[in-house]
Amino acid sequence: MDRAALLALSRLCALWAALLALFPCGAQGNWMWLGIASFGVPEKLGCANLPLNSRQKELCKRKPYLLPSISEGARLGIQECRSQFRYERWNCLVAAAAPPDTSPLFGYELSSGTKETAFIYAVMAAGLVHSVTRSCSAGNMTECSCDTTLQNGGSASEGWHWGGCSDDVQYGMWFSRKFLDFPIRNTTGKDSKVLSAMNLHNNEAGRQAVAKLMSLDCRCHGVSGSCAVKTCWKTMSSFEKIGRLLKDKYENSVQISDKIKKKMHRREKDQRKIPIHKDDLLYINKSPNYCVEDKKLGIPGTQGRECNRTSEGADGCNLLCCGRGYNTHVVRHVERCECKFIWCCYVRCRRCESMTDVHTCK
Ligand SMILES: *[C@@H]1O[C@H](CO)[C@@H](O)[C@H](O)[C@H]1NC(C)=O
Ligand SMILES: *[C@@H]1O[C@H](CO)[C@@H](O)[C@H](O)[C@H]1NC(C)=O
Ligand SMILES: *[C@@H]1O[C@H](CO)[C@@H](O)[C@H](O)[C@H]1NC(C)=O
């Protein structure tokens, strides 16, 4: 390993240690794996040296060929979380615990039991399903491949038949469960039991989102594109689409009671009769407003965030800056412009300057 990689590793280890001290709760073993996304080629380090809990290490040793997919799954989930929340007060980045760009940890949000915790767990579990399934379809795995149940048959009368490679999410879902679902019986304390039940539910909700958004792709055959015969296969949606569905679930997430009963139920007494669906996102605690910095919780606050002066939405200066107002800076852009092709053969451009206003929260 080169010096830079070693340095990055030792920094990361210090970060884990700091976080472990901050969040000594039962769920801790469950999120360390996200750090895998920070290692370029995790296979090189080997299962024992990766930030995994004992169960995950065991699984990793038995199936080391899955490491690239685990790493890709973490990367997908983290990237999608940041993308879905880029304009919100909570933007899926925790500055105090994780310097942006180097380490994708969520800190407080992993154990706060809020809607944000729910989203993180769901999107990460979904990311793992997506990347493992991709790898199966690519023929990279011996244990899984395309969905073989969809290789024959179809409907002759409707003019199509199954063909190509249908994504088989079953293996990906099985692996995501095996890798992430930390058994509740292993957690201690009332709070962490409810939190574990919530996390398990949200993991599954994430996986269900991948399964729900499976779609049908077809290709036409026949004389000059007449589409007399079609070959169709099932395919997973883009992860962006899955992220959007989960964001929607986040916005409509359900608050559950923190009392332990046989089953989880809604917190609102007059809504107890409404069933909880397996694809709902659940949370226990109300979220902080994320407006001001809280070093202890690792909440960076919105000071200094760029906002949009004319937007009425979450990215608007009014909402994003929590009513504190904003500063305006003029930013100068220099670019090549009015480029002309000169015969023969080069391009001559002018240098154009433009000024734009950039607003940042006070
Ligand atoms: C499949 O394996 C090849 C070669 O190892 C790799 O380049 C490719 O990214 C893998 N594809 C997926 C989807 O895992
Ligand atoms: C969970 O608890 C069981 C028995 O108490 C133990 O054997 C097992 O190693 C524990 N698993 C983890 C991941 O801590
Ligand atoms: C700001 O918001 C307005 C209204 O939503 C939108 O039209 C505009 O493109 C946004 N500007 C930037 C820089 O995102």
Short mmCIF file of C-alpha atoms and ligand atoms in Angstrom, two decimals:
data_model
loop_
_atom_site.label_atom_id
_atom_site.label_comp_id
_atom_site.label_asym_id
_atom_site.label_seq_id
_atom_site.Cartn_x
_atom_site.Cartn_y
_atom_site.Cartn_z
CA MET A 1 0.00 0.00 0.00
CA ASP A 2 1.36 3.44 -0.78
CA ARG A 3 1.85 6.24 1.73
CA ALA A 4 -1.27 8.16 0.80
CA ALA A 5 -3.45 5.11 1.21
CA LEU A 6 -1.89 4.33 4.58
CA LEU A 7 -2.44 7.87 5.72
CA ALA A 8 -6.06 7.77 4.61
CA LEU A 9 -6.51 4.49 6.44
CA SER A 10 -5.07 5.76 9.67
CA ARG A 11 -7.24 8.89 9.50
CA LEU A 12 -10.26 6.75 8.93
CA CYS A 13 -9.42 4.53 11.86
CA ALA A 14 -9.15 7.55 14.12
CA LEU A 15 -12.55 8.62 12.88
CA TRP A 16 -14.10 5.25 13.65
CA ALA A 17 -12.67 5.35 17.13
CA ALA A 18 -14.03 8.85 17.71
CA LEU A 19 -17.44 7.87 16.47
CA LEU A 20 -17.58 4.69 18.47
CA ALA A 21 -17.01 6.73 21.59
CA LEU A 22 -19.73 9.16 20.56
CA PHE A 23 -22.34 6.55 19.78
CA PRO A 24 -21.92 3.58 22.06
CA CYS A 25 -25.23 2.08 21.11
CA GLY A 26 -26.33 -1.32 19.93
CA ALA A 27 -26.64 -0.28 16.30
CA GLN A 28 -22.99 0.63 15.97
CA GLY A 29 -21.90 -2.60 14.37
CA ASN A 30 -24.27 -1.93 11.56
CA TRP A 31 -22.93 1.14 9.92
CA MET A 32 -19.19 0.73 9.99
CA TRP A 33 -19.34 -0.95 6.62
CA LEU A 34 -20.20 2.36 4.95
CA GLY A 35 -16.55 3.25 5.34
CA ILE A 36 -15.81 0.66 2.69
CA ALA A 37 -16.75 3.24 0.09
CA SER A 38 -13.64 5.19 1.12
CA PHE A 39 -11.30 2.39 0.14
CA GLY A 40 -10.50 2.39 -3.54
CA VAL A 41 -10.01 -1.34 -3.90
CA PRO A 42 -11.23 -3.01 -0.68
CA GLU A 43 -10.33 -6.49 -1.99
CA LYS A 44 -6.68 -5.62 -1.53
CA LEU A 45 -7.08 -5.06 2.20
CA GLY A 46 -8.85 -8.31 2.91
CA CYS A 47 -11.94 -8.88 5.03
CA ALA A 48 -10.13 -8.73 8.38
CA ASN A 49 -8.86 -5.18 7.83
CA LEU A 50 -12.10 -3.62 6.68
CA PRO A 51 -14.48 -1.76 8.96
CA LEU A 52 -16.96 -4.59 9.36
CA ASN A 53 -18.63 -6.14 12.37
CA SER A 54 -17.88 -9.75 13.22
CA ARG A 55 -20.87 -11.17 11.36
CA GLN A 56 -20.05 -9.16 8.25
CA LYS A 57 -16.40 -10.19 8.39
CA GLU A 58 -17.50 -13.81 8.52
CA LEU A 59 -19.73 -13.31 5.48
CA CYS A 60 -16.98 -11.42 3.70
CA LYS A 61 -14.54 -14.28 4.26
CA ARG A 62 -16.98 -16.78 2.83
CA LYS A 63 -17.82 -14.59 -0.16
CA PRO A 64 -14.84 -12.32 -0.80
CA TYR A 65 -15.86 -11.94 -4.45
CA LEU A 66 -18.75 -9.80 -3.23
CA LEU A 67 -16.48 -7.07 -1.87
CA PRO A 68 -16.51 -4.91 -5.02
CA SER A 69 -20.33 -4.99 -4.95
CA ILE A 70 -20.45 -4.13 -1.25
CA SER A 71 -18.19 -1.20 -1.88
CA GLU A 72 -20.18 -0.11 -4.93
CA GLY A 73 -23.42 -0.45 -2.93
CA ALA A 74 -22.11 1.85 -0.22
CA ARG A 75 -20.95 4.35 -2.81
CA LEU A 76 -24.32 4.28 -4.60
CA GLY A 77 -26.26 4.81 -1.38
CA ILE A 78 -24.10 7.63 -0.11
CA GLN A 79 -24.07 9.40 -3.45
CA GLU A 80 -27.83 9.12 -3.82
CA CYS A 81 -28.44 10.38 -0.29
CA ARG A 82 -26.31 13.45 -1.00
CA SER A 83 -27.97 14.02 -4.31
CA GLN A 84 -31.55 13.73 -3.01
CA PHE A 85 -30.84 16.07 -0.10
CA ARG A 86 -28.44 18.53 -1.72
CA TYR A 87 -30.84 21.45 -1.37
CA GLU A 88 -32.14 20.66 2.11
CA ARG A 89 -31.04 21.86 5.51
CA TRP A 90 -29.90 18.36 6.30
CA ASN A 91 -27.84 17.56 3.24
CA CYS A 92 -26.64 14.11 4.13
CA LEU A 93 -23.25 15.45 5.18
CA VAL A 94 -22.07 15.74 8.71
CA ALA A 95 -19.20 18.18 8.72
CA ALA A 96 -18.09 17.80 12.32
CA ALA A 97 -17.72 14.06 12.12
CA ALA A 98 -16.75 13.77 8.50
CA PRO A 99 -14.76 16.24 6.46
CA PRO A 100 -16.60 16.49 3.16
CA ASP A 101 -15.20 14.45 0.28
CA THR A 102 -13.00 12.21 2.37
CA SER A 103 -15.25 10.23 4.58
CA PRO A 104 -18.93 9.57 4.10
CA LEU A 105 -20.10 9.10 7.64
CA PHE A 106 -23.37 10.30 8.94
CA GLY A 107 -22.57 10.54 12.63
CA TYR A 108 -25.53 11.54 14.74
CA GLU A 109 -28.06 10.59 12.08
CA LEU A 110 -27.20 6.92 12.29
CA SER A 111 -28.54 6.54 15.78
CA SER A 112 -30.91 9.48 16.24
CA GLY A 113 -33.98 7.46 15.22
CA THR A 114 -35.21 10.32 13.03
CA LYS A 115 -36.57 10.41 9.49
CA GLU A 116 -33.03 11.01 8.34
CA THR A 117 -31.87 7.79 10.02
CA ALA A 118 -34.72 6.02 8.24
CA PHE A 119 -33.65 7.35 4.85
CA ILE A 120 -30.00 6.44 5.37
CA TYR A 121 -30.78 2.84 6.30
CA ALA A 122 -33.23 2.41 3.44
CA VAL A 123 -31.00 3.90 0.76
CA MET A 124 -27.99 1.89 1.92
CA ALA A 125 -29.88 -1.41 1.95
CA ALA A 126 -31.25 -0.58 -1.50
CA GLY A 127 -27.78 0.31 -2.78
CA LEU A 128 -26.51 -3.08 -1.78
CA VAL A 129 -29.38 -4.87 -3.54
CA HIS A 130 -28.77 -2.81 -6.67
CA SER A 131 -25.02 -3.35 -6.89
CA VAL A 132 -25.12 -7.06 -6.08
CA THR A 133 -27.93 -7.65 -8.59
CA ARG A 134 -25.99 -5.73 -11.27
CA SER A 135 -23.02 -7.93 -10.67
CA CYS A 136 -25.18 -11.08 -10.95
CA SER A 137 -26.60 -9.92 -14.28
CA ALA A 138 -23.14 -9.06 -15.56
CA GLY A 139 -22.24 -12.73 -15.09
CA ASN A 140 -19.62 -11.93 -12.47
CA MET A 141 -20.95 -14.35 -9.91
CA THR A 142 -21.38 -18.07 -9.78
CA GLU A 143 -24.17 -18.04 -7.19
CA CYS A 144 -26.52 -15.85 -9.12
CA SER A 145 -27.16 -14.78 -12.65
CA CYS A 146 -30.09 -13.56 -14.71
CA ASP A 147 -33.60 -14.54 -13.62
CA THR A 148 -33.81 -18.00 -15.15
CA THR A 149 -37.55 -18.27 -14.52
CA LEU A 150 -38.01 -15.61 -17.18
CA GLN A 151 -36.03 -17.21 -19.96
CA ASN A 152 -38.78 -19.10 -21.71
CA GLY A 153 -42.38 -18.35 -22.29
CA GLY A 154 -44.15 -15.08 -22.78
CA SER A 155 -47.27 -14.44 -24.78
CA ALA A 156 -47.35 -15.43 -28.44
CA SER A 157 -50.75 -13.83 -28.92
CA GLU A 158 -49.46 -10.51 -27.64
CA GLY A 159 -46.36 -10.96 -29.76
CA TRP A 160 -43.63 -11.04 -27.15
CA HIS A 161 -41.45 -13.53 -25.35
CA TRP A 162 -38.97 -13.42 -22.53
CA GLY A 163 -35.39 -13.10 -23.60
CA GLY A 164 -32.14 -11.43 -22.78
CA CYS A 165 -31.13 -11.10 -19.16
CA SER A 166 -33.76 -10.23 -16.58
CA ASP A 167 -32.32 -8.79 -13.38
CA ASP A 168 -32.90 -11.22 -10.54
CA VAL A 169 -33.21 -9.13 -7.38
CA GLN A 170 -33.81 -12.12 -5.12
CA TYR A 171 -30.15 -12.87 -4.56
CA GLY A 172 -29.34 -9.19 -4.02
CA MET A 173 -32.15 -8.91 -1.48
CA TRP A 174 -31.03 -12.06 0.28
CA PHE A 175 -27.48 -10.75 0.52
CA SER A 176 -28.55 -7.30 1.68
CA ARG A 177 -30.58 -8.91 4.50
CA LYS A 178 -27.76 -11.22 5.46
CA PHE A 179 -25.20 -8.44 5.47
CA LEU A 180 -27.17 -5.65 7.12
CA ASP A 181 -29.94 -7.01 9.27
CA PHE A 182 -28.44 -7.08 12.73
CA PRO A 183 -30.60 -9.35 14.89
CA ILE A 184 -32.65 -7.51 17.51
CA ARG A 185 -31.89 -10.09 20.18
CA ASN A 186 -28.27 -8.94 20.09
CA THR A 187 -29.10 -5.40 21.14
CA THR A 188 -29.38 -4.32 24.71
CA GLY A 189 -31.62 -1.77 26.36
CA LYS A 190 -35.12 -0.58 25.60
CA ASP A 191 -34.11 2.33 23.38
CA SER A 192 -31.81 0.33 21.19
CA LYS A 193 -34.41 -2.44 20.81
CA VAL A 194 -36.95 -0.03 19.34
CA LEU A 195 -34.24 1.60 17.27
CA SER A 196 -33.12 -1.79 15.96
CA ALA A 197 -36.66 -2.75 15.03
CA MET A 198 -37.01 0.57 13.23
CA ASN A 199 -33.70 0.11 11.39
CA LEU A 200 -34.59 -3.41 10.31
CA HIS A 201 -37.93 -2.23 8.99
CA ASN A 202 -36.32 0.62 7.06
CA ASN A 203 -33.64 -1.67 5.61
CA GLU A 204 -36.43 -3.81 4.23
CA ALA A 205 -38.36 -0.77 2.96
CA GLY A 206 -35.28 0.17 0.95
CA ARG A 207 -35.06 -3.29 -0.57
CA GLN A 208 -38.77 -3.26 -1.36
CA ALA A 209 -38.29 -0.02 -3.29
CA VAL A 210 -35.83 -1.75 -5.62
CA ALA A 211 -38.24 -4.66 -6.17
CA LYS A 212 -41.23 -2.38 -6.66
CA LEU A 213 -39.53 -0.32 -9.35
CA MET A 214 -38.58 -3.27 -11.54
CA SER A 215 -39.69 -2.45 -15.05
CA LEU A 216 -40.04 -4.15 -18.39
CA ASP A 217 -37.71 -3.45 -21.29
CA CYS A 218 -38.46 -4.75 -24.76
CA ARG A 219 -36.74 -4.85 -28.08
CA CYS A 220 -38.56 -5.08 -31.40
CA HIS A 221 -37.86 -7.62 -34.09
CA GLY A 222 -39.59 -8.15 -37.37
CA VAL A 223 -39.46 -6.89 -40.91
CA SER A 224 -37.99 -3.38 -41.01
CA GLY A 225 -38.79 -2.60 -37.41
CA SER A 226 -42.44 -3.63 -37.62
CA CYS A 227 -42.27 -4.90 -34.07
CA ALA A 228 -44.21 -8.05 -34.94
CA VAL A 229 -42.18 -9.88 -32.33
CA LYS A 230 -40.76 -8.45 -29.14
CA THR A 231 -38.17 -9.78 -26.75
CA CYS A 232 -38.68 -8.53 -23.21
CA TRP A 233 -36.76 -8.68 -19.97
CA LYS A 234 -37.14 -7.28 -16.48
CA THR A 235 -34.72 -4.64 -15.35
CA MET A 236 -34.09 -2.64 -12.21
CA SER A 237 -34.74 1.09 -12.37
CA SER A 238 -31.86 3.53 -12.23
CA PHE A 239 -30.72 4.10 -8.68
CA GLU A 240 -31.70 7.73 -9.03
CA LYS A 241 -35.32 6.70 -9.53
CA ILE A 242 -35.14 4.44 -6.49
CA GLY A 243 -33.67 7.34 -4.52
CA ARG A 244 -36.55 9.56 -5.57
CA LEU A 245 -39.11 7.00 -4.40
CA LEU A 246 -37.32 6.70 -1.05
CA LYS A 247 -37.20 10.50 -0.72
CA ASP A 248 -40.93 10.50 -1.23
CA LYS A 249 -41.30 7.81 1.44
CA TYR A 250 -39.11 9.95 3.71
CA GLU A 251 -41.42 12.91 3.27
CA ASN A 252 -44.39 10.74 4.17
CA SER A 253 -42.67 8.70 6.84
CA VAL A 254 -44.56 7.35 9.82
CA GLN A 255 -43.76 8.11 13.43
CA ILE A 256 -43.96 5.03 15.59
CA SER A 257 -44.33 4.69 19.32
CA ASP A 258 -41.18 4.14 21.34
CA LYS A 259 -43.00 1.70 23.61
CA ILE A 260 -42.04 -1.89 23.05
CA LYS A 261 -44.99 -4.06 22.17
CA LYS A 262 -45.18 -7.23 20.16
CA LYS A 263 -45.63 -5.15 17.04
CA MET A 264 -44.60 -1.65 16.14
CA HIS A 265 -47.47 0.77 15.97
CA ARG A 266 -48.12 4.39 15.10
CA ARG A 267 -47.49 7.03 17.70
CA GLU A 268 -50.69 8.96 17.00
CA LYS A 269 -53.45 7.31 19.02
CA ASP A 270 -56.20 8.07 16.49
CA GLN A 271 -54.16 6.48 13.69
CA ARG A 272 -53.28 3.22 15.43
CA LYS A 273 -55.74 1.31 13.25
CA ILE A 274 -54.00 2.33 10.02
CA PRO A 275 -51.64 -0.51 9.20
CA ILE A 276 -47.94 0.07 8.70
CA HIS A 277 -46.81 -1.12 5.28
CA LYS A 278 -43.54 -2.83 4.72
CA ASP A 279 -42.45 -0.13 2.31
CA ASP A 280 -43.19 2.76 4.70
CA LEU A 281 -40.26 4.52 6.30
CA LEU A 282 -40.55 4.63 10.09
CA TYR A 283 -39.01 6.93 12.66
CA ILE A 284 -39.22 7.37 16.41
CA ASN A 285 -37.88 10.83 17.17
CA LYS A 286 -38.63 14.23 15.71
CA SER A 287 -35.72 15.71 13.78
CA PRO A 288 -33.86 18.78 14.94
CA ASN A 289 -34.28 21.72 12.55
CA TYR A 290 -30.66 21.51 11.40
CA CYS A 291 -30.47 25.31 11.37
CA VAL A 292 -27.66 25.96 13.80
CA GLU A 293 -24.42 24.18 14.42
CA ASP A 294 -24.38 21.59 17.18
CA LYS A 295 -20.85 20.30 17.61
CA LYS A 296 -21.90 17.63 20.07
CA LEU A 297 -24.32 16.07 17.63
CA GLY A 298 -22.14 16.81 14.63
CA ILE A 299 -24.76 19.01 13.01
CA PRO A 300 -23.02 21.67 10.90
CA GLY A 301 -25.95 24.09 10.61
CA THR A 302 -26.72 25.99 7.44
CA GLN A 303 -24.42 28.97 7.91
CA GLY A 304 -22.35 29.46 4.77
CA ARG A 305 -24.57 27.24 2.63
CA GLU A 306 -25.37 28.58 -0.80
CA CYS A 307 -29.02 29.43 -1.27
CA ASN A 308 -31.31 30.56 -4.09
CA ARG A 309 -32.77 34.03 -3.57
CA THR A 310 -35.79 33.51 -5.82
CA SER A 311 -36.74 29.96 -4.91
CA GLU A 312 -39.70 29.27 -2.65
CA GLY A 313 -38.48 25.73 -2.03
CA ALA A 314 -36.10 24.14 0.45
CA ASP A 315 -33.11 25.66 -1.38
CA GLY A 316 -34.55 29.19 -1.09
CA CYS A 317 -32.64 31.59 1.14
CA ASN A 318 -35.66 32.04 3.34
CA LEU A 319 -36.03 28.41 4.33
CA LEU A 320 -32.42 27.28 4.06
CA CYS A 321 -31.10 30.17 6.15
CA CYS A 322 -33.84 29.68 8.73
CA GLY A 323 -34.78 33.37 8.57
CA ARG A 324 -31.30 34.59 9.50
CA GLY A 325 -30.80 36.29 6.14
CA TYR A 326 -27.98 35.89 3.68
CA ASN A 327 -24.82 37.50 2.35
CA THR A 328 -24.33 38.26 -1.31
CA HIS A 329 -20.97 37.95 -3.03
CA VAL A 330 -20.19 38.75 -6.59
CA VAL A 331 -18.35 35.95 -8.31
CA ARG A 332 -16.40 36.60 -11.51
CA HIS A 333 -16.42 33.93 -14.18
CA VAL A 334 -13.97 33.96 -17.03
CA GLU A 335 -14.63 31.73 -19.98
CA ARG A 336 -13.85 31.33 -23.64
CA CYS A 337 -16.59 32.71 -25.82
CA GLU A 338 -17.47 33.80 -29.34
CA CYS A 339 -15.26 31.07 -30.69
CA LYS A 340 -14.61 31.15 -34.44
CA PHE A 341 -13.25 28.47 -36.65
CA ILE A 342 -10.34 29.81 -38.66
CA TRP A 343 -9.50 28.12 -42.00
CA CYS A 344 -7.46 25.99 -41.54
CA CYS A 345 -7.31 24.68 -38.77
CA TYR A 346 -7.75 26.36 -35.50
CA VAL A 347 -10.31 28.02 -33.27
CA ARG A 348 -9.98 31.55 -32.00
CA CYS A 349 -11.98 32.67 -28.97
CA ARG A 350 -12.41 35.77 -26.92
CA ARG A 351 -12.21 35.86 -23.17
CA CYS A 352 -15.53 36.79 -21.67
CA GLU A 353 -16.12 37.82 -18.14
CA SER A 354 -19.42 37.57 -16.38
CA MET A 355 -20.51 38.42 -12.87
CA THR A 356 -23.01 36.40 -10.90
CA ASP A 357 -24.42 36.94 -7.47
CA VAL A 358 -23.92 34.10 -5.03
CA HIS A 359 -25.95 34.09 -1.84
CA THR A 360 -24.86 32.29 1.29
CA CYS A 361 -26.68 31.92 4.58
CA LYS A 362 -25.69 34.15 7.51
C1 LIG B 1 -17.80 -7.52 -13.56
O1 LIG B 1 -16.44 -7.87 -13.52
C2 LIG B 1 -15.60 -7.09 -14.35
C3 LIG B 1 -14.21 -7.68 -14.31
O2 LIG B 1 -13.82 -7.99 -13.01
C4 LIG B 1 -15.65 -5.64 -13.87
O3 LIG B 1 -14.84 -4.82 -14.68
C5 LIG B 1 -17.10 -5.14 -13.92
O4 LIG B 1 -17.18 -3.83 -13.38
C6 LIG B 1 -18.00 -6.07 -13.11
N1 LIG B 1 -19.39 -5.62 -13.31
C7 LIG B 1 -20.25 -5.53 -12.30
C8 LIG B 1 -21.59 -4.99 -12.64
O5 LIG B 1 -20.00 -5.89 -11.16
C1 LIG B 2 -25.50 -12.34 18.86
O1 LIG B 2 -25.72 -13.08 20.03
C2 LIG B 2 -25.40 -14.46 19.91
C3 LIG B 2 -25.80 -15.18 21.20
O2 LIG B 2 -26.05 -14.29 22.22
C4 LIG B 2 -23.88 -14.58 19.63
O3 LIG B 2 -23.52 -15.94 19.48
C5 LIG B 2 -23.55 -13.83 18.35
O4 LIG B 2 -22.17 -13.86 18.10
C6 LIG B 2 -24.02 -12.40 18.43
N1 LIG B 2 -23.85 -11.75 17.13
C7 LIG B 2 -23.27 -10.55 16.98
C8 LIG B 2 -23.17 -10.07 15.58
O5 LIG B 2 -22.87 -9.88 17.89
C1 LIG B 3 -33.38 29.51 -8.32
O1 LIG B 3 -34.76 29.19 -8.24
C2 LIG B 3 -35.50 29.56 -9.38
C3 LIG B 3 -36.97 29.34 -9.04
O2 LIG B 3 -37.17 28.06 -8.50
C4 LIG B 3 -35.00 28.77 -10.57
O3 LIG B 3 -35.74 29.14 -11.73
C5 LIG B 3 -33.53 29.06 -10.79
O4 LIG B 3 -33.02 28.25 -11.84
C6 LIG B 3 -32.73 28.78 -9.51
N1 LIG B 3 -31.36 29.24 -9.69
C7 LIG B 3 -30.31 28.45 -9.48
C8 LIG B 3 -28.98 29.09 -9.67
O5 LIG B 3 -30.42 27.29 -9.15
#
